[in-house]
Coordinates of C-alpha atoms in Angstrom, one line a residue:
G344 CA -20.9 -2.3 -40.5
A345 CA -17.7 -3.9 -38.4
S346 CA -17.1 -2.9 -34.5
G347 CA -14.2 -2.3 -33.0
G348 CA -13.5 -4.5 -29.0
G349 CA -14.6 -7.3 -27.5
G350 CA -16.8 -7.9 -24.2
L351 CA -20.5 -7.1 -24.3
G352 CA -20.6 -3.6 -24.2
L353 CA -21.2 -3.2 -20.5
A354 CA -18.3 -0.8 -19.0
L355 CA -18.6 -2.9 -15.2
P356 CA -17.4 0.1 -12.3
D357 CA -14.0 -1.1 -10.8
P358 CA -15.3 -1.4 -7.0
V359 CA -12.1 -0.5 -5.2
S360 CA -11.6 2.6 -7.6
T361 CA -15.5 3.2 -7.2
T362 CA -14.6 3.4 -3.3
K363 CA -11.7 5.6 -3.6
A364 CA -13.5 8.8 -4.9
A365 CA -16.0 8.0 -2.5
A366 CA -13.5 8.4 0.1
A367 CA -12.5 11.9 -1.1
Y368 CA -15.7 12.7 -1.7
K369 CA -16.5 12.2 1.6
A370 CA -13.0 13.7 3.1
V371 CA -13.4 16.7 0.7
K372 CA -16.8 17.6 1.6
S373 CA -16.4 17.3 5.5
S374 CA -13.0 18.9 5.8
G375 CA -14.6 22.0 3.8
A376 CA -11.0 21.7 1.4
D377 CA -11.4 21.9 -2.7
L378 CA -8.9 19.1 -3.4
I379 CA -6.7 17.0 -1.6
V380 CA -2.8 17.0 -2.0
A381 CA -1.3 14.1 -3.0
P382 CA -3.7 11.6 -1.9
R383 CA -2.8 8.4 -0.5
Y384 CA -5.4 5.4 0.0
E385 CA -5.4 2.6 2.1
V386 CA -7.1 -0.1 0.8
S387 CA -8.4 -3.2 3.1
I388 CA -10.7 -6.3 1.4
K389 CA -12.7 -8.3 3.4
D390 CA -13.2 -11.3 1.4
Y391 CA -16.1 -13.8 2.3
F392 CA -17.6 -15.7 0.1
I393 CA -20.4 -14.0 -1.1
F394 CA -19.4 -10.5 -1.0
K395 CA -16.5 -8.9 -0.7
K396 CA -16.3 -5.9 2.1
L397 CA -14.6 -3.1 0.9
D398 CA -13.0 0.1 3.2
V399 CA -11.1 2.3 1.8
K400 CA -8.9 5.5 4.0
V401 CA -7.8 8.5 2.7
T402 CA -4.9 10.7 3.4
G403 CA -3.0 13.8 2.5
S404 CA -3.2 17.9 2.9
K405 CA -5.7 20.1 2.6
G406 CA -5.9 22.3 -0.7
N407 CA -8.3 25.5 -1.3
I408 CA -8.1 27.2 -4.4
N409 CA -7.7 30.8 -3.6
S410 CA -8.1 32.4 -7.7
I411 CA -7.8 31.2 -11.1
R412 CA -6.0 32.8 -13.7

């Protein structure tokens, strides 16, 4: 059969997206919110020769869900 697409078939995670998701999760859990309304991310990347250090700060309004209709 034929296969489409390229690459090795491995989905490598984007480190910035992964770190943003972790920061949002930590913010929601620590604040007791259900979600973050209009999240804004501040990303700082320090590039060392062998590795990179990512710091992400997320800000936004705390949102709670009262009911689902």
